[in-house]
Short mmCIF file of C-alpha atoms in Angstrom, two decimals:
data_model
loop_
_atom_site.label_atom_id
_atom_site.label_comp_id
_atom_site.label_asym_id
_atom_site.label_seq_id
_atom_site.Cartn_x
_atom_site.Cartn_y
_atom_site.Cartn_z
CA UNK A 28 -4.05 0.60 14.14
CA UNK A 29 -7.14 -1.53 13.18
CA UNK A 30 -9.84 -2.42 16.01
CA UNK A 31 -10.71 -5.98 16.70
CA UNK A 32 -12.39 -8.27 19.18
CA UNK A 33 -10.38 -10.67 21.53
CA UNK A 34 -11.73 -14.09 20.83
CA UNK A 35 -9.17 -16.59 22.46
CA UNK A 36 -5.57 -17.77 23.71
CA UNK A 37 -2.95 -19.28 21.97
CA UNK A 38 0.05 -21.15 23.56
CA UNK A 39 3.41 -22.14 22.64
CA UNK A 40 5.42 -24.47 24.79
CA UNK A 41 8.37 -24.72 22.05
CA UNK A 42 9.09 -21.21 20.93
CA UNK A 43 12.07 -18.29 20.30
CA UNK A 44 13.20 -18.07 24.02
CA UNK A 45 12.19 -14.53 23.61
CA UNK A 46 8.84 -14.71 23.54
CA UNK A 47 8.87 -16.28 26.96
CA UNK A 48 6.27 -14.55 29.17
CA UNK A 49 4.34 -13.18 26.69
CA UNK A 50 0.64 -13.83 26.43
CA UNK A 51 -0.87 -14.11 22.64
CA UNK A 52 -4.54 -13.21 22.06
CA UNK A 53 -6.13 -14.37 18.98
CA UNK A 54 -8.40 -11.03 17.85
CA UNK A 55 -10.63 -11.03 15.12
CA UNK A 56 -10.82 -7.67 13.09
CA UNK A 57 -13.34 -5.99 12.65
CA UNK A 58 -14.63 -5.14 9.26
CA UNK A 59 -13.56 -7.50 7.88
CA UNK A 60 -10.11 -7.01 7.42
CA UNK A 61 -9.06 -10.64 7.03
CA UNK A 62 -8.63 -13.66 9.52
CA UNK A 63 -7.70 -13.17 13.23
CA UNK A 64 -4.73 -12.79 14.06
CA UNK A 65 -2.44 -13.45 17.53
CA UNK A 66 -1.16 -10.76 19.12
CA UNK A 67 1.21 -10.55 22.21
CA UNK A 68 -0.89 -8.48 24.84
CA UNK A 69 0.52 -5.51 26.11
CA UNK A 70 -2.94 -3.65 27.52
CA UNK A 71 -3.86 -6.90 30.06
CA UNK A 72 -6.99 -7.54 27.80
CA UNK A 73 -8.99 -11.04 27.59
CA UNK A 74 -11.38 -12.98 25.08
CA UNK A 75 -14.48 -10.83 24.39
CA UNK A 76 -12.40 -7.24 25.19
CA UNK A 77 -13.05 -4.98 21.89
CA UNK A 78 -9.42 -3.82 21.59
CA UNK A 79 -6.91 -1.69 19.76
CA UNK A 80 -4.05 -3.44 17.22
CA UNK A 81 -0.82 -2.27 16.38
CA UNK A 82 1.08 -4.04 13.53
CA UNK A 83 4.58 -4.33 12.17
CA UNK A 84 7.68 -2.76 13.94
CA UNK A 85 5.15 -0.74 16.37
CA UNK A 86 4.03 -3.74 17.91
CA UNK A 87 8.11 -4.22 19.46
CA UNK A 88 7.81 -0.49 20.45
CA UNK A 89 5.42 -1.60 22.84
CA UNK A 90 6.27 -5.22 23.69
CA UNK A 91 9.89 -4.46 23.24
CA UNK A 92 12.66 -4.03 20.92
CA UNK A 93 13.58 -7.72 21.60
CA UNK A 94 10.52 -9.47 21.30
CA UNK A 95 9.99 -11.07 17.52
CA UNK A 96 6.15 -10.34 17.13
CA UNK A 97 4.69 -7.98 14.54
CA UNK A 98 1.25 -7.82 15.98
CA UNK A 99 0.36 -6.44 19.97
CA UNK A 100 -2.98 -5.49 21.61
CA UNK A 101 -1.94 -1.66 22.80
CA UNK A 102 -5.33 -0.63 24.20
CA UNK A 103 -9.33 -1.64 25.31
CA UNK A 104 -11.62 0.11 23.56
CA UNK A 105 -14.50 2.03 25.94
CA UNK A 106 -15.74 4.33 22.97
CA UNK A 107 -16.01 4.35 19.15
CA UNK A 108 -18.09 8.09 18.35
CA UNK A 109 -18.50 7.93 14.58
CA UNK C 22 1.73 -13.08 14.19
CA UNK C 23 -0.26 -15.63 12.18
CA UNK C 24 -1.00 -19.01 12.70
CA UNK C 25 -0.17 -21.76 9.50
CA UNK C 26 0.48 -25.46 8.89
CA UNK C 27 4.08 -26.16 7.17
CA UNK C 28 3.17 -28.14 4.57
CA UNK C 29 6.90 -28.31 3.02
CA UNK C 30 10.59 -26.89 2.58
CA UNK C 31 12.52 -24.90 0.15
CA UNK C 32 16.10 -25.72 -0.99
CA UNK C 33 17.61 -23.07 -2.46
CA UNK C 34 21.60 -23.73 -3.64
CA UNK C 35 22.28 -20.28 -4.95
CA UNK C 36 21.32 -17.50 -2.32
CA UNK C 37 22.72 -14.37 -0.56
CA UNK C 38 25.63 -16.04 1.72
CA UNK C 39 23.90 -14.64 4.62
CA UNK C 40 20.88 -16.75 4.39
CA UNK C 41 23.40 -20.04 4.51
CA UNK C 42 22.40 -21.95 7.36
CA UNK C 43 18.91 -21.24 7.44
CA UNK C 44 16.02 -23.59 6.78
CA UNK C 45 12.93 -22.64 5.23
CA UNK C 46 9.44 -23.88 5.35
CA UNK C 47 6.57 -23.22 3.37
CA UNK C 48 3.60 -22.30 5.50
CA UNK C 49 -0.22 -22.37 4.67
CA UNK C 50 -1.72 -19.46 6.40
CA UNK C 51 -4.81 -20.53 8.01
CA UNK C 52 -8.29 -18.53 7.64
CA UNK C 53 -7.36 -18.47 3.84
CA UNK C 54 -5.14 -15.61 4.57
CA UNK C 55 -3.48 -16.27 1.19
CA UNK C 56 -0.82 -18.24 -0.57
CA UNK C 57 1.88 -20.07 1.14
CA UNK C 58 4.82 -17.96 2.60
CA UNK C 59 8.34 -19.15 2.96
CA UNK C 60 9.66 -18.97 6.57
CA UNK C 61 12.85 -19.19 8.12
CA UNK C 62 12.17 -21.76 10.78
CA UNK C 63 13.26 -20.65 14.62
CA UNK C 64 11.58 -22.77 16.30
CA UNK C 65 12.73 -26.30 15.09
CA UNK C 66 9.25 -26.83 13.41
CA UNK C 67 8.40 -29.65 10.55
CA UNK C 68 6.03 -30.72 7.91
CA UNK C 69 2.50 -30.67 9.69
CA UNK C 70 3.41 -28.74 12.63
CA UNK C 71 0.70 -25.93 13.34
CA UNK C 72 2.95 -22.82 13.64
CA UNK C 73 3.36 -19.33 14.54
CA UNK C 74 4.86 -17.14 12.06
CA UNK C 75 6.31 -13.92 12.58
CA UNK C 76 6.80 -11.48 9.55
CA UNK C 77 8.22 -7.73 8.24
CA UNK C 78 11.16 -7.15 10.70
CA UNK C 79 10.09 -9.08 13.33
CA UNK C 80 11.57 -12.26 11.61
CA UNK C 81 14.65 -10.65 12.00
CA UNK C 82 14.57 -9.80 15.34
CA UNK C 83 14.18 -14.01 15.69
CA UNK C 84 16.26 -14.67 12.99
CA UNK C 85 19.17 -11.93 13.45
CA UNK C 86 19.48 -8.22 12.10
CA UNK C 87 21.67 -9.07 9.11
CA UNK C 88 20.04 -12.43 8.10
CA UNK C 89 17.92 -11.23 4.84
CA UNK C 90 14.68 -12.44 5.67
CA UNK C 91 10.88 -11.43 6.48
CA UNK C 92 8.81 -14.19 7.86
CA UNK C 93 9.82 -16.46 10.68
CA UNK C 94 8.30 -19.74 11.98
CA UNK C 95 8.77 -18.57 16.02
CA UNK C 96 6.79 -20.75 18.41
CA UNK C 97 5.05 -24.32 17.56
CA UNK C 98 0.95 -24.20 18.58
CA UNK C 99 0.12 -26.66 21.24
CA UNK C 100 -3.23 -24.98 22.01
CA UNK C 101 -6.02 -22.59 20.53
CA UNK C 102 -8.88 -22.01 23.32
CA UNK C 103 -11.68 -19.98 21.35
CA UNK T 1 9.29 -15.07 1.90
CA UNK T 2 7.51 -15.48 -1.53
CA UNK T 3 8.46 -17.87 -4.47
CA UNK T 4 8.08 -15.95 -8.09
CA UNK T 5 9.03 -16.64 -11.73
CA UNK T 6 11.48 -14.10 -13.12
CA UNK T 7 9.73 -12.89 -16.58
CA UNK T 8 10.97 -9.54 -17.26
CA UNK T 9 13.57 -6.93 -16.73
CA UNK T 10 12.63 -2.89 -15.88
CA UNK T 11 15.26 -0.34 -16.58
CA UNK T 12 14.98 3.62 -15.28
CA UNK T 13 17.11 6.08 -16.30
CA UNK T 14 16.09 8.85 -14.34
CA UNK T 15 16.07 7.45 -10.99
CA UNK T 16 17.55 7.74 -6.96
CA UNK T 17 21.52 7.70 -7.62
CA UNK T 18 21.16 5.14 -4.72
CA UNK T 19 19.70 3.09 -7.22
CA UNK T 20 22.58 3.04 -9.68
CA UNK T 21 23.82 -0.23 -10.75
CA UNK T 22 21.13 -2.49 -9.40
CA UNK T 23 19.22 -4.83 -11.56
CA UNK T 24 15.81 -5.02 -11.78
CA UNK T 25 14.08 -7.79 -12.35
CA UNK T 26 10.04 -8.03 -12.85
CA UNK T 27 9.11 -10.97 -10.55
CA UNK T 28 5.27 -12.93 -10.64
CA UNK T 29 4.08 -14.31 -7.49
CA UNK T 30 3.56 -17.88 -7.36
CA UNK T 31 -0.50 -18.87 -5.95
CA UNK T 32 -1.99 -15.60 -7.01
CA UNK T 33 -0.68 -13.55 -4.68
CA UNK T 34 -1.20 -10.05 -6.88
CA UNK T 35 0.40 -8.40 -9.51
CA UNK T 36 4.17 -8.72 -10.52
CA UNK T 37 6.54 -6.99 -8.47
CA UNK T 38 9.63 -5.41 -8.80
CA UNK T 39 12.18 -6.48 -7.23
CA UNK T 40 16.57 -5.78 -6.63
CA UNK T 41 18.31 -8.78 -8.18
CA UNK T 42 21.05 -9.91 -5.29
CA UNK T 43 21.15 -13.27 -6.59
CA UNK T 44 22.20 -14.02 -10.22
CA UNK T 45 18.71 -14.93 -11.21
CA UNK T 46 17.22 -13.98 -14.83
CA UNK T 47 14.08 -14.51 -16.71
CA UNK T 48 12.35 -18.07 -16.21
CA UNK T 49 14.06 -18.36 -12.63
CA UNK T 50 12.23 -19.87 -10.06
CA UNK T 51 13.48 -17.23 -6.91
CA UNK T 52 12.68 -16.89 -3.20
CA UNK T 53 11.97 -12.74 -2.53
CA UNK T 54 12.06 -10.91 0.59
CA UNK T 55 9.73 -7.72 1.06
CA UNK T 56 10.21 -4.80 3.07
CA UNK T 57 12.98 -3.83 5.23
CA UNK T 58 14.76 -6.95 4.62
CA UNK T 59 15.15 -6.15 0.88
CA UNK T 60 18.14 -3.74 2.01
CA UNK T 61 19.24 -6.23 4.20
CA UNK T 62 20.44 -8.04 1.05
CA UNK T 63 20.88 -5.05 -0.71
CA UNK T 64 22.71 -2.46 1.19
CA UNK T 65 21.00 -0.22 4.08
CA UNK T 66 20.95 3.01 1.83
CA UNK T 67 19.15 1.33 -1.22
CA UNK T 68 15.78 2.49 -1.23
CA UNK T 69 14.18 -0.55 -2.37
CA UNK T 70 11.36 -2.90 -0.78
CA UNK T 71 11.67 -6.27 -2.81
CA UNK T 72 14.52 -8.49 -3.10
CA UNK T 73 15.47 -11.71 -4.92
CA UNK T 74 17.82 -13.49 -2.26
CA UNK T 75 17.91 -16.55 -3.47
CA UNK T 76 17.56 -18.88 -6.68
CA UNK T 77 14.94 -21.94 -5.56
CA UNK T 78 16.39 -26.04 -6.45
CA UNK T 79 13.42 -27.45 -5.12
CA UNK T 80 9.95 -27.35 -3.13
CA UNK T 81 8.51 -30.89 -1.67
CA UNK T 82 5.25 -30.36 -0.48
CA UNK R 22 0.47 7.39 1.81
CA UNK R 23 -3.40 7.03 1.37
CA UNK R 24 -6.13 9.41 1.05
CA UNK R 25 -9.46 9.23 3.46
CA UNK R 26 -12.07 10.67 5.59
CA UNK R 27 -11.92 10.82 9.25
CA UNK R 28 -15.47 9.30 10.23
CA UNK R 29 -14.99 9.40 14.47
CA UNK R 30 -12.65 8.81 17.18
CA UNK R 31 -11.75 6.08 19.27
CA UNK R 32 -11.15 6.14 23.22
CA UNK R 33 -8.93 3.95 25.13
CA UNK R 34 -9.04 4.11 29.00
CA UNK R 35 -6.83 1.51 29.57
CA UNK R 36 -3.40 1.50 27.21
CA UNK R 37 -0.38 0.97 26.84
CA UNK R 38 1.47 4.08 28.86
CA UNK R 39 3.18 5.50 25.56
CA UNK R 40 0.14 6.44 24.39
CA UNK R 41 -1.02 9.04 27.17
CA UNK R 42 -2.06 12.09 24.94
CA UNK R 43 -2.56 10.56 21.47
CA UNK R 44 -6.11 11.71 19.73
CA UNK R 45 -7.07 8.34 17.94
CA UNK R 46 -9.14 8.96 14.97
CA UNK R 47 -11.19 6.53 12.72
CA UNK R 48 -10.32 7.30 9.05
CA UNK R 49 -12.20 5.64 6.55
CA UNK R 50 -9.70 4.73 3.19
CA UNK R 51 -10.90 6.56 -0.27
CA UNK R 52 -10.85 3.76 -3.27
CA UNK R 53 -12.08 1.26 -1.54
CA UNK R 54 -8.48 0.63 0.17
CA UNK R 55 -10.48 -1.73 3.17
CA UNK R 56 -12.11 -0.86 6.55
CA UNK R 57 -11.75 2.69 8.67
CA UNK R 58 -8.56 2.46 10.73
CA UNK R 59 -7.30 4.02 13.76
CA UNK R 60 -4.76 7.35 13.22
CA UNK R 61 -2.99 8.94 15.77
CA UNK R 62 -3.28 12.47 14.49
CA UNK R 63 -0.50 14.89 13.73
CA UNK R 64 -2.36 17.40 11.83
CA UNK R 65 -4.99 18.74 14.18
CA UNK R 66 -7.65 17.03 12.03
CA UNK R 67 -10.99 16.18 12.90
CA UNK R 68 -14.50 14.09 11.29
CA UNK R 69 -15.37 15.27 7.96
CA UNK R 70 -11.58 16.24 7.16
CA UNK R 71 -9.77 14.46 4.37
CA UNK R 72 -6.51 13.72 5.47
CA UNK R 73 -2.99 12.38 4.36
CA UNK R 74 -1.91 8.98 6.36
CA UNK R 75 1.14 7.47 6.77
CA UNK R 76 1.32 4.01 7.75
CA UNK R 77 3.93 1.79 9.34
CA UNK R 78 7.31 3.11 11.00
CA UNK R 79 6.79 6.26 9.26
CA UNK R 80 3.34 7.11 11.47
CA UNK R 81 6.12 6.81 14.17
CA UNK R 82 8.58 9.42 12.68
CA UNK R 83 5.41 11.71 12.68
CA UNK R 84 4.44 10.50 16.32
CA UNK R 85 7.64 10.18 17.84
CA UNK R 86 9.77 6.67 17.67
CA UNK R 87 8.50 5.58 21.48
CA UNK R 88 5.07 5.92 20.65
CA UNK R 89 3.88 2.35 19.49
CA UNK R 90 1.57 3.28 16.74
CA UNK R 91 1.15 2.05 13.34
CA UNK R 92 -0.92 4.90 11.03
CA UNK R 93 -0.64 8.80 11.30
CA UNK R 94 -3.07 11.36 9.91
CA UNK R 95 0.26 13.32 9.00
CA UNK R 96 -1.62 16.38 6.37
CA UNK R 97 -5.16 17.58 5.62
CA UNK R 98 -5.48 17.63 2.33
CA UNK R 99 -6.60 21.09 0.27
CA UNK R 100 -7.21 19.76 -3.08
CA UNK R 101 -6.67 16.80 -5.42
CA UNK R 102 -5.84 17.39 -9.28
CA UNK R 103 -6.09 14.76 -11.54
CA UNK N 30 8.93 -2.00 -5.92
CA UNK N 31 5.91 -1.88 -8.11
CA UNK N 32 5.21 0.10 -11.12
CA UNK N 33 2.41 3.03 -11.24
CA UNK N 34 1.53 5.87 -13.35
CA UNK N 35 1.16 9.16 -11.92
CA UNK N 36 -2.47 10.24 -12.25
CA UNK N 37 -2.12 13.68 -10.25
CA UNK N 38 -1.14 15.87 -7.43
CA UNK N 39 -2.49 16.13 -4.14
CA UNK N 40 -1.97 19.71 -2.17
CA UNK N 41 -1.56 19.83 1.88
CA UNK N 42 -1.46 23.20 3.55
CA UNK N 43 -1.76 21.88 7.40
CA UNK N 44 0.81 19.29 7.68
CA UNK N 45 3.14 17.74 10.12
CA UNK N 46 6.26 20.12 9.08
CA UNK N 47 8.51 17.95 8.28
CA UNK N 48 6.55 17.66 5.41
CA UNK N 49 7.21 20.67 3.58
CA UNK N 50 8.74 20.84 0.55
CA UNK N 51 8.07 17.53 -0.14
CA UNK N 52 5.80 17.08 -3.63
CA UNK N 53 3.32 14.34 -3.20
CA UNK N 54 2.36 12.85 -6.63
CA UNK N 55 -1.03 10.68 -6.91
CA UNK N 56 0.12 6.84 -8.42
CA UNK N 57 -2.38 4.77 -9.79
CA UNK N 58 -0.61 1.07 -9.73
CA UNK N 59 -0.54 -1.23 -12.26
CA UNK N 60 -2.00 -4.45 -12.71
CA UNK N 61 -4.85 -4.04 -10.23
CA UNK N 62 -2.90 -3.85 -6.95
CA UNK N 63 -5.58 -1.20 -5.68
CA UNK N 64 -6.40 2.14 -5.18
CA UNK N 65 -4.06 4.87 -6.46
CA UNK N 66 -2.05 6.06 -3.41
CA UNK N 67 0.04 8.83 -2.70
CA UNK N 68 3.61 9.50 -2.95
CA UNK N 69 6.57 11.50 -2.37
CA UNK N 70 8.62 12.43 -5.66
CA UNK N 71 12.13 11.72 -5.57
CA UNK N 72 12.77 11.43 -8.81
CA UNK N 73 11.15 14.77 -10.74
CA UNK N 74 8.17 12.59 -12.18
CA UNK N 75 4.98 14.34 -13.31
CA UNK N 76 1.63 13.17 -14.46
CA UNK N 77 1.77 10.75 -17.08
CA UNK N 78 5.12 9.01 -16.28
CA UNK N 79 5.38 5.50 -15.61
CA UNK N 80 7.28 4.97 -12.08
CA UNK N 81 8.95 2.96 -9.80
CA UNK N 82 7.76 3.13 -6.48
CA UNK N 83 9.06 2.01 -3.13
CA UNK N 84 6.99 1.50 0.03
CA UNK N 85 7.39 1.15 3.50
CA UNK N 86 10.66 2.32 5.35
CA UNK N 87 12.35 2.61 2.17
CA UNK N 88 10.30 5.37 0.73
CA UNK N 89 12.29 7.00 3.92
CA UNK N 90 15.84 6.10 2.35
CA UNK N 91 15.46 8.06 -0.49
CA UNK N 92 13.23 11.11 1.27
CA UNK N 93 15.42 11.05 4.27
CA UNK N 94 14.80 9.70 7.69
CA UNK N 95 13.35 12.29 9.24
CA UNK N 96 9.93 12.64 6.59
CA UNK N 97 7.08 10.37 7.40
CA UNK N 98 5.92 9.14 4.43
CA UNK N 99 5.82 5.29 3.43
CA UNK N 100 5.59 5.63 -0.24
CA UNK N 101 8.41 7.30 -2.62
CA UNK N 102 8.79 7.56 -6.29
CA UNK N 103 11.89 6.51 -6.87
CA UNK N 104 12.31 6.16 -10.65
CA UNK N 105 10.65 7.10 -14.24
CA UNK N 106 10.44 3.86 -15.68
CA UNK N 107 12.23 3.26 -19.95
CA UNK N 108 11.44 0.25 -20.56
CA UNK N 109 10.14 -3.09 -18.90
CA UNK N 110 10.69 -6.16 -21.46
CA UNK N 111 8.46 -9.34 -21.26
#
């Protein structure tokens, strides 16, 4: 999982039925991993939350087996002890 | 997911049979998140449309299990609040 | 999906017996998207073909569930209008 | 898999429910493979170890399949001979 | 698939025990794809050998379901013709 920074919304009016209901946070990475990238939220985060990303398949294990994303906020961050 | 601009389609005559039916876009990632990906478009999306795009096995899941495929166009972007 | 140009051919002898009987073509990226890949011909294509390839899990969707491979040409590409 | 060093640990508070019980460390990639990511460890390892991950559906065969996580610190690792 | 050659061996005594048995060879790819990464052998390769190697879920068709690793060697590699 990669940690990254909520830094906005995205909305779809005209989408897979599917995703219907889902809320998609645009997160940043941190470390630069690359550009931000939306993710359906699954931990009831919001822009500015430092949060945890889980990609590919995973990301259904959490949002559902149904859902087509690849990319879903599973956690907030409190505490990074390196 | 990722968020691109379809900037053009793809014919392709001879394919796997299972991919007949499909249409596919080429998407510019945005953020320079590389080159541009061929999607099979879900969401009845068209050149210039701001997209979101789906990939791995998550296309599938929008697309259908046995459709050969691993990017999807799934939702078109009305709105990115930052 | 990625469009590539065909320009080689890879043989193993001593390989997975899963593997028997596929072809395997060596496959460029188009727009500098890394090194050549290798990747399961389930098209018909050969060197100098233009070809649409799907990564990952959806490589055995074209291929055949218990073919351990992650790259796929699924299709042979007419056109792209940009 | 990739090599690295686990450099800290991550707490989440709030989560997604699955993830009750998972230790979350930060492993830093050897070779310059990009930025520390987040491991649910398998292994009992802990900073300063160099560890074996497993990324993508795999770190879920390690984790268990309802557990939506995406990298698994799934070995420490004794020696490298090269 | 992309093509690698082996560079070494990497040795795990603490493991997730589904593990065992399995060797894990250390694949430096070709063509600059980035760091050398680890893999299981499926295919009796040893250092020196040029390979094919499968990522992702795949590695786990030719391991076997139940290992969690992401990267297999699935062939020793003749001859690739330009």
């Amino acid at each position: 999982m990669w940690l990254g920074i909520v830094i906005g919304n995205v909305w779809c009016t005209k989408k897979v039925s599917a995703l219907t209901g889902q809320t998609f946070l645009l997160v940043a990475p941190e470390g630069h991993q690359g550009p931000a990238l939306v993710c359906a939220d699954q931990a009831g985060a919001g822009p500015g939350d430092r949060v945890l990303v889980t990609r590919g398949s995973g990301a259904r294990v959490a949002a559902g087996e149904s859902i087509p994303v690849d990319a879903a906020v599973v956690g907030i961050v409190d505490r990074v002890e390196q």
